GROMACS .gro file of C-alpha atoms in nm:
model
  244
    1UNK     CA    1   9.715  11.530  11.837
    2UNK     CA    2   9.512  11.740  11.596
    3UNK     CA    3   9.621  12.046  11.676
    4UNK     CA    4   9.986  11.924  11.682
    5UNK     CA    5   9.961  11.825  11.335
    6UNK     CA    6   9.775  12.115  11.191
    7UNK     CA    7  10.082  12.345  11.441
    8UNK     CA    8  10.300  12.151  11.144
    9UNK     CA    9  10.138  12.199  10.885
   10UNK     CA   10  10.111  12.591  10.906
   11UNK     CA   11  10.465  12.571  11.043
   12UNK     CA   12  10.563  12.401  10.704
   13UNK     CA   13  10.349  12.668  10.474
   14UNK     CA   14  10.521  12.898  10.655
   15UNK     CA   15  10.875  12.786  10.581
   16UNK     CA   16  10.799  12.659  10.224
   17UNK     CA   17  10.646  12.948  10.117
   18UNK     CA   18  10.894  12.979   9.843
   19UNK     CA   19  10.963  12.734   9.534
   20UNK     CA   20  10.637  12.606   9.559
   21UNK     CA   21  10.446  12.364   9.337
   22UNK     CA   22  10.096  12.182   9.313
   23UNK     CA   23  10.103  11.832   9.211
   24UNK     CA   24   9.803  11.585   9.120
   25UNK     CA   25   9.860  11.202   9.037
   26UNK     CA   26   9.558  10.962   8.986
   27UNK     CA   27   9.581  10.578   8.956
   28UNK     CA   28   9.360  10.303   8.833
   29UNK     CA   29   9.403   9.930   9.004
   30UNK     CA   30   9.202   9.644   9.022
   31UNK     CA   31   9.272   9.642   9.415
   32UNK     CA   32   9.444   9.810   9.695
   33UNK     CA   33   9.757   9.676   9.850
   34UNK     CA   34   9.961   9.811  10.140
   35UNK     CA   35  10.195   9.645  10.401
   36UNK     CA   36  10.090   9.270  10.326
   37UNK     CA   37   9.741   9.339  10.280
   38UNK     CA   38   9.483   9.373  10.081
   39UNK     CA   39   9.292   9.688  10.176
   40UNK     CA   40   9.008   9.631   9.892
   41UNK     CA   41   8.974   9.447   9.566
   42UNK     CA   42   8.752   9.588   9.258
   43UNK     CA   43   8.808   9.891   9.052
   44UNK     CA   44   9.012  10.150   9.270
   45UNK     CA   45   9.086  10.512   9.190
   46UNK     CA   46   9.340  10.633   9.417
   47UNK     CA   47   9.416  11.044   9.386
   48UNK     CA   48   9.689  11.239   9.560
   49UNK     CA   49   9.724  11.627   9.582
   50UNK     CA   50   9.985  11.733   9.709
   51UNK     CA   51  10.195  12.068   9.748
   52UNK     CA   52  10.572  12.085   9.705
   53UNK     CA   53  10.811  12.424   9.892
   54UNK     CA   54  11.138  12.441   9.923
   55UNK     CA   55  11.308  12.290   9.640
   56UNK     CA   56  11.087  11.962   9.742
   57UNK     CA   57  11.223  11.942  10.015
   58UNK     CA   58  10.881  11.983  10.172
   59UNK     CA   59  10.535  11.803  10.079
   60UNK     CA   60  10.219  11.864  10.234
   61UNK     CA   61   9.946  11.636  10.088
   62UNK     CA   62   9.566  11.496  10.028
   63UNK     CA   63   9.516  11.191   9.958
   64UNK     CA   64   9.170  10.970   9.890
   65UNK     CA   65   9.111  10.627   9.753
   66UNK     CA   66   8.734  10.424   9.687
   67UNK     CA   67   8.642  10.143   9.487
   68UNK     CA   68   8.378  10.111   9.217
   69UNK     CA   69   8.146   9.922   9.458
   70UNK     CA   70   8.147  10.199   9.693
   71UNK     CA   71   8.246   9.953   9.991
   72UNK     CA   72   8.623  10.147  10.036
   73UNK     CA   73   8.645  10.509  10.144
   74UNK     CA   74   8.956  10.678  10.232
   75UNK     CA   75   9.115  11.026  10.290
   76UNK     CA   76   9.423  11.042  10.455
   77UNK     CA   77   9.629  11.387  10.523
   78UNK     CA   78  10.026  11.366  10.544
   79UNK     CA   79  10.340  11.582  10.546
   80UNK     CA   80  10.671  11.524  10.411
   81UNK     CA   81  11.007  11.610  10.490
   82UNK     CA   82  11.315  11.559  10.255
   83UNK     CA   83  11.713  11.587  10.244
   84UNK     CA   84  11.995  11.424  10.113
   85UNK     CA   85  11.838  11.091  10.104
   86UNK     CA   86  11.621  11.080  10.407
   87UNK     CA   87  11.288  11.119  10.433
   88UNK     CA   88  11.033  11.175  10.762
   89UNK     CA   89  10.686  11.106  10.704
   90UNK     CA   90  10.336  11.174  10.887
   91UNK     CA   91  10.052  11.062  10.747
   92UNK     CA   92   9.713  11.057  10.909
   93UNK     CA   93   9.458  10.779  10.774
   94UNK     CA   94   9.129  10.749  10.804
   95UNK     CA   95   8.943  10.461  10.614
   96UNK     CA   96   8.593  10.524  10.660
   97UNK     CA   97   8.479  10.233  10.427
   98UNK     CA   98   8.088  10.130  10.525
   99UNK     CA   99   8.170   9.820  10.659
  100UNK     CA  100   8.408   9.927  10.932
  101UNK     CA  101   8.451   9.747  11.245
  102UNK     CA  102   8.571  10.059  11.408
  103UNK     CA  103   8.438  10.384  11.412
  104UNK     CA  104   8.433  10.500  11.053
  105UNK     CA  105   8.183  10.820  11.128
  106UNK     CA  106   8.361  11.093  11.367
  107UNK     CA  107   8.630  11.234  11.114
  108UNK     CA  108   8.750  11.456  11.343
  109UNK     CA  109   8.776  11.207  11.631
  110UNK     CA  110   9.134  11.196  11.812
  111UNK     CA  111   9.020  11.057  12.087
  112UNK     CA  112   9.277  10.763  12.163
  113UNK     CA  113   9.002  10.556  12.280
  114UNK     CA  114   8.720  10.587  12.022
  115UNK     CA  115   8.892  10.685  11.748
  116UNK     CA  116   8.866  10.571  11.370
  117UNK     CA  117   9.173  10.702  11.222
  118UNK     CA  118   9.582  10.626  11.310
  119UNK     CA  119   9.938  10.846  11.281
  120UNK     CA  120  10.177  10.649  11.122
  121UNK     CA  121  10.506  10.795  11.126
  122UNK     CA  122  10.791  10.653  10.860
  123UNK     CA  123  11.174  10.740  10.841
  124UNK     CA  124  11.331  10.625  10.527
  125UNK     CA  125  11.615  10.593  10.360
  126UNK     CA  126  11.741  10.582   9.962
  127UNK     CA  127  12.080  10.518   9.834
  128UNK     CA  128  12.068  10.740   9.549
  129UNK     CA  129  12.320  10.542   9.319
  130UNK     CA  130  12.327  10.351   9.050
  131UNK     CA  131  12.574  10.106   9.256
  132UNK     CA  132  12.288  10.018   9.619
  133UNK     CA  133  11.936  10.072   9.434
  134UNK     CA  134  11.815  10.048   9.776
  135UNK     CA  135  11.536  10.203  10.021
  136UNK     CA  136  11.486  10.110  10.377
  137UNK     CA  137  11.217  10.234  10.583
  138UNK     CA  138  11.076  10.182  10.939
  139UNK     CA  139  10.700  10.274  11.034
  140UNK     CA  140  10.525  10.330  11.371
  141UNK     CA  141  10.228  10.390  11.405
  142UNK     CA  142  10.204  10.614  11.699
  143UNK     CA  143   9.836  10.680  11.758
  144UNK     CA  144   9.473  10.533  11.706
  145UNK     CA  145   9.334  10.249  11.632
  146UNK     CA  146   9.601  10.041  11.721
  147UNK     CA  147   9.540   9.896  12.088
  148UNK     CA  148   9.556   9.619  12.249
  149UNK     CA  149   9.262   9.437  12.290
  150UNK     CA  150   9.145   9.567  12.630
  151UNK     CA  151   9.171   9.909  12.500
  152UNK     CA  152   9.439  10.025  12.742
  153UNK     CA  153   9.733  10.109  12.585
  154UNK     CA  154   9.917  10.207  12.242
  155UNK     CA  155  10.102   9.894  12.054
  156UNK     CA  156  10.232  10.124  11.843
  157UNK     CA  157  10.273   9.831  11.568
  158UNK     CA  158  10.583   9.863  11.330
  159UNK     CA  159  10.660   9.773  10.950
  160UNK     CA  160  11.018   9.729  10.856
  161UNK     CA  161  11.059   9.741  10.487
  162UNK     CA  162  11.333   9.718  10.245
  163UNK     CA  163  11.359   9.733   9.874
  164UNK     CA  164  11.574   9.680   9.562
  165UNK     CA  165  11.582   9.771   9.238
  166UNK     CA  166  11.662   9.458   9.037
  167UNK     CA  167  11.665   9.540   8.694
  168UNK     CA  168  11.621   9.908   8.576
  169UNK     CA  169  11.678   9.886   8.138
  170UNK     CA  170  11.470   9.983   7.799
  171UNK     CA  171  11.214  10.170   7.993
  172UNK     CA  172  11.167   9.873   8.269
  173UNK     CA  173  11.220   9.898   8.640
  174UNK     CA  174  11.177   9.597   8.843
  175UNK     CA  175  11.200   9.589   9.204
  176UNK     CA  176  11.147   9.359   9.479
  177UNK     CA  177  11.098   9.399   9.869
  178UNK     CA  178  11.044   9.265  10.218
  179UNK     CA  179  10.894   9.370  10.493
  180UNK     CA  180  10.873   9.245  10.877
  181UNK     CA  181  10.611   9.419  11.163
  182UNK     CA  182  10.556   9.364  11.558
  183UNK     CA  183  10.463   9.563  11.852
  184UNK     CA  184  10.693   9.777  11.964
  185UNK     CA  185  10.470   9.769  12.284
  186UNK     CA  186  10.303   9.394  12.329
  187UNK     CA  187  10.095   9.495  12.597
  188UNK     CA  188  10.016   9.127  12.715
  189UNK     CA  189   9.947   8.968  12.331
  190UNK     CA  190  10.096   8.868  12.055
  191UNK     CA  191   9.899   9.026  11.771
  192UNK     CA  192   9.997   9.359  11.607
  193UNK     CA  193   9.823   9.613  11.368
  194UNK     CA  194   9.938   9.384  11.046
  195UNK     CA  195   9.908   9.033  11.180
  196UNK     CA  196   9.882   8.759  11.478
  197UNK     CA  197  10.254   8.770  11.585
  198UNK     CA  198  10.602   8.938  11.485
  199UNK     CA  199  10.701   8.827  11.143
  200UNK     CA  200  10.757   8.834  10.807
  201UNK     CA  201  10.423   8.992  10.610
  202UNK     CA  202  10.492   9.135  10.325
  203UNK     CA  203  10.694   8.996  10.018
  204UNK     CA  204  10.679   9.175   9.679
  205UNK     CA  205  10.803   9.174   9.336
  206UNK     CA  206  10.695   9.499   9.092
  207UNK     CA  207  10.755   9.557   8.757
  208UNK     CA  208  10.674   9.924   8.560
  209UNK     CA  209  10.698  10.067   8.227
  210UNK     CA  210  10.628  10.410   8.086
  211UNK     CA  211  10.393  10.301   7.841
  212UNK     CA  212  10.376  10.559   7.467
  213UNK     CA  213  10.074  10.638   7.328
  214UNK     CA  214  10.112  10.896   7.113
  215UNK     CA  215  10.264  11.231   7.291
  216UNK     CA  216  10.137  11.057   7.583
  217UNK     CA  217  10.334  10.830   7.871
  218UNK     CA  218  10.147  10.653   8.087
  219UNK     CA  219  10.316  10.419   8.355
  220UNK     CA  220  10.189  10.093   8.399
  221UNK     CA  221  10.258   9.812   8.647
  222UNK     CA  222  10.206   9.463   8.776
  223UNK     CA  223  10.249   9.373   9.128
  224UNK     CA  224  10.301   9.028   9.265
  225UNK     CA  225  10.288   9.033   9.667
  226UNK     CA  226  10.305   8.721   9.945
  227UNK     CA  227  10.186   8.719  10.262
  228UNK     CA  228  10.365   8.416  10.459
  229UNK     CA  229  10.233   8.473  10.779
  230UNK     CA  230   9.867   8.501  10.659
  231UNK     CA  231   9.904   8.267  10.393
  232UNK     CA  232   9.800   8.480  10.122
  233UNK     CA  233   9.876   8.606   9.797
  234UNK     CA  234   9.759   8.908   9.592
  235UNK     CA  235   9.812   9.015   9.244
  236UNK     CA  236   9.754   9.402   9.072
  237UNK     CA  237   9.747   9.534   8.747
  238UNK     CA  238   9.710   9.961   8.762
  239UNK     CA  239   9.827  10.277   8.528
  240UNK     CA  240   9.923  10.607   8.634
  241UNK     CA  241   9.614  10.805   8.453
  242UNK     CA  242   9.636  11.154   8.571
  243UNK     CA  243  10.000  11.328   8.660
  244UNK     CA  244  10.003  11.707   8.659
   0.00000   0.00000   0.00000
């Protein structure tokens, strides 16, 4: 699996070699949220460098997150591909935070077995228009740590989002979304890489604004997102600090 994705990712250089561009975004939040979770609370700094070829149509990328207690650690590498619309996605994520249930010290572990990390794979969609404001994405994940609970086989768990720009005036955007996971492969239980059973796990409602200070912009957001299946609720506050 390791060498497959790195076979990509020089494949990719190789194509993209021309129109290329470096990019590097940093945010501040006072957690972490992804897919109906909570993946840490505290001070985060989340950084992504990426690389842009071929008129964008091509992103290869870095990205790392940790919180201010030192208790979150993540690098993750992923690839992009885009076109009219569409967009394919591998990303490989490894959380390595200290308290870790699973093996958070081999980085370069792709064992299926023992490993700490997982391939999650996303095809999306975005009607470009003023008319559907709408994305729609499905997610696999297709390897790691995502087994059933003997250890034996791949669930390869699976988030099925959708989202839709609400309101979009005077420097506001406003969008809301829903998202539903299960197992694509049960293997004998119920539970799933996001929760105990198939179901609805992820219900959100953002609002951002480009934020003027000076002859700077800085975009800000709040983030309001449900869990009914867990029973919880989370709430962020973050700013985009650094975009070069």
């Amino acid at each position: 699996m390791k060498r497959l994705f790195c076979f990509i990712l020089l494949l990719a250089l190789c194509i993209g070699s021309v129109q290329a561009q470096l990019h590097l975004n940093t945010k501040l939040q006072n957690n972490h949220l992804w897919r109906g979770m909570e993946v840490t609370d505290g001070i985060v700094l989340l950084t992504d460098l990426s690389y842009t070829m071929a008129d964008n149509h091509i992103t290869i990328g870095l990205w790392g997150g940790t919180n201010s207690e030192g208790s979150y650690k993540e690098f993750n590498h992923y690839m992009s591909l885009k076109a009219d619309g569409w967009h394919l996605d591998l990303w490989d994520t490894y959380n390595f935070s200290p308290g870790a249930t699973y093996n958070n010290k081999q980085y370069w572990n792709y064992s299926a077995h023992t490993t700490g990390r997982f391939l999650d794979a996303t095809l999306g969609y975005h009607f470009n228009n003023n008319t559907i404001p709408l994305s729609l994405s499905w997610s696999t994940v297709i390897f790691g740590r995502d087994r059933n609970s003997d250890n034996t086989q791949q669930k390869y768990s699976t988030f099925a989002y959708a989202e839709y720009r609400i309101y979009d005036n005077d420097g506001w955007k406003i969008d809301a979304g829903i998202g539903g996971a299960f197992a694509l492969n049960k293997a004998g239980e119920e539970a799933h890489f996001y929760g105990t059973t198939a179901g609805i796990v992820h219900i959100s409602l953002q609002a951002c604004h480009d934020l003027k200070l000076g002859k700077y912009t800085i975009p800000v957001y709040v983030n309001g997102m449900w869990n009914p299946q867990s029973n919880q609720s989370y709430f962020q506050l973050g700013a985009g600090i650094i975009n070069l």
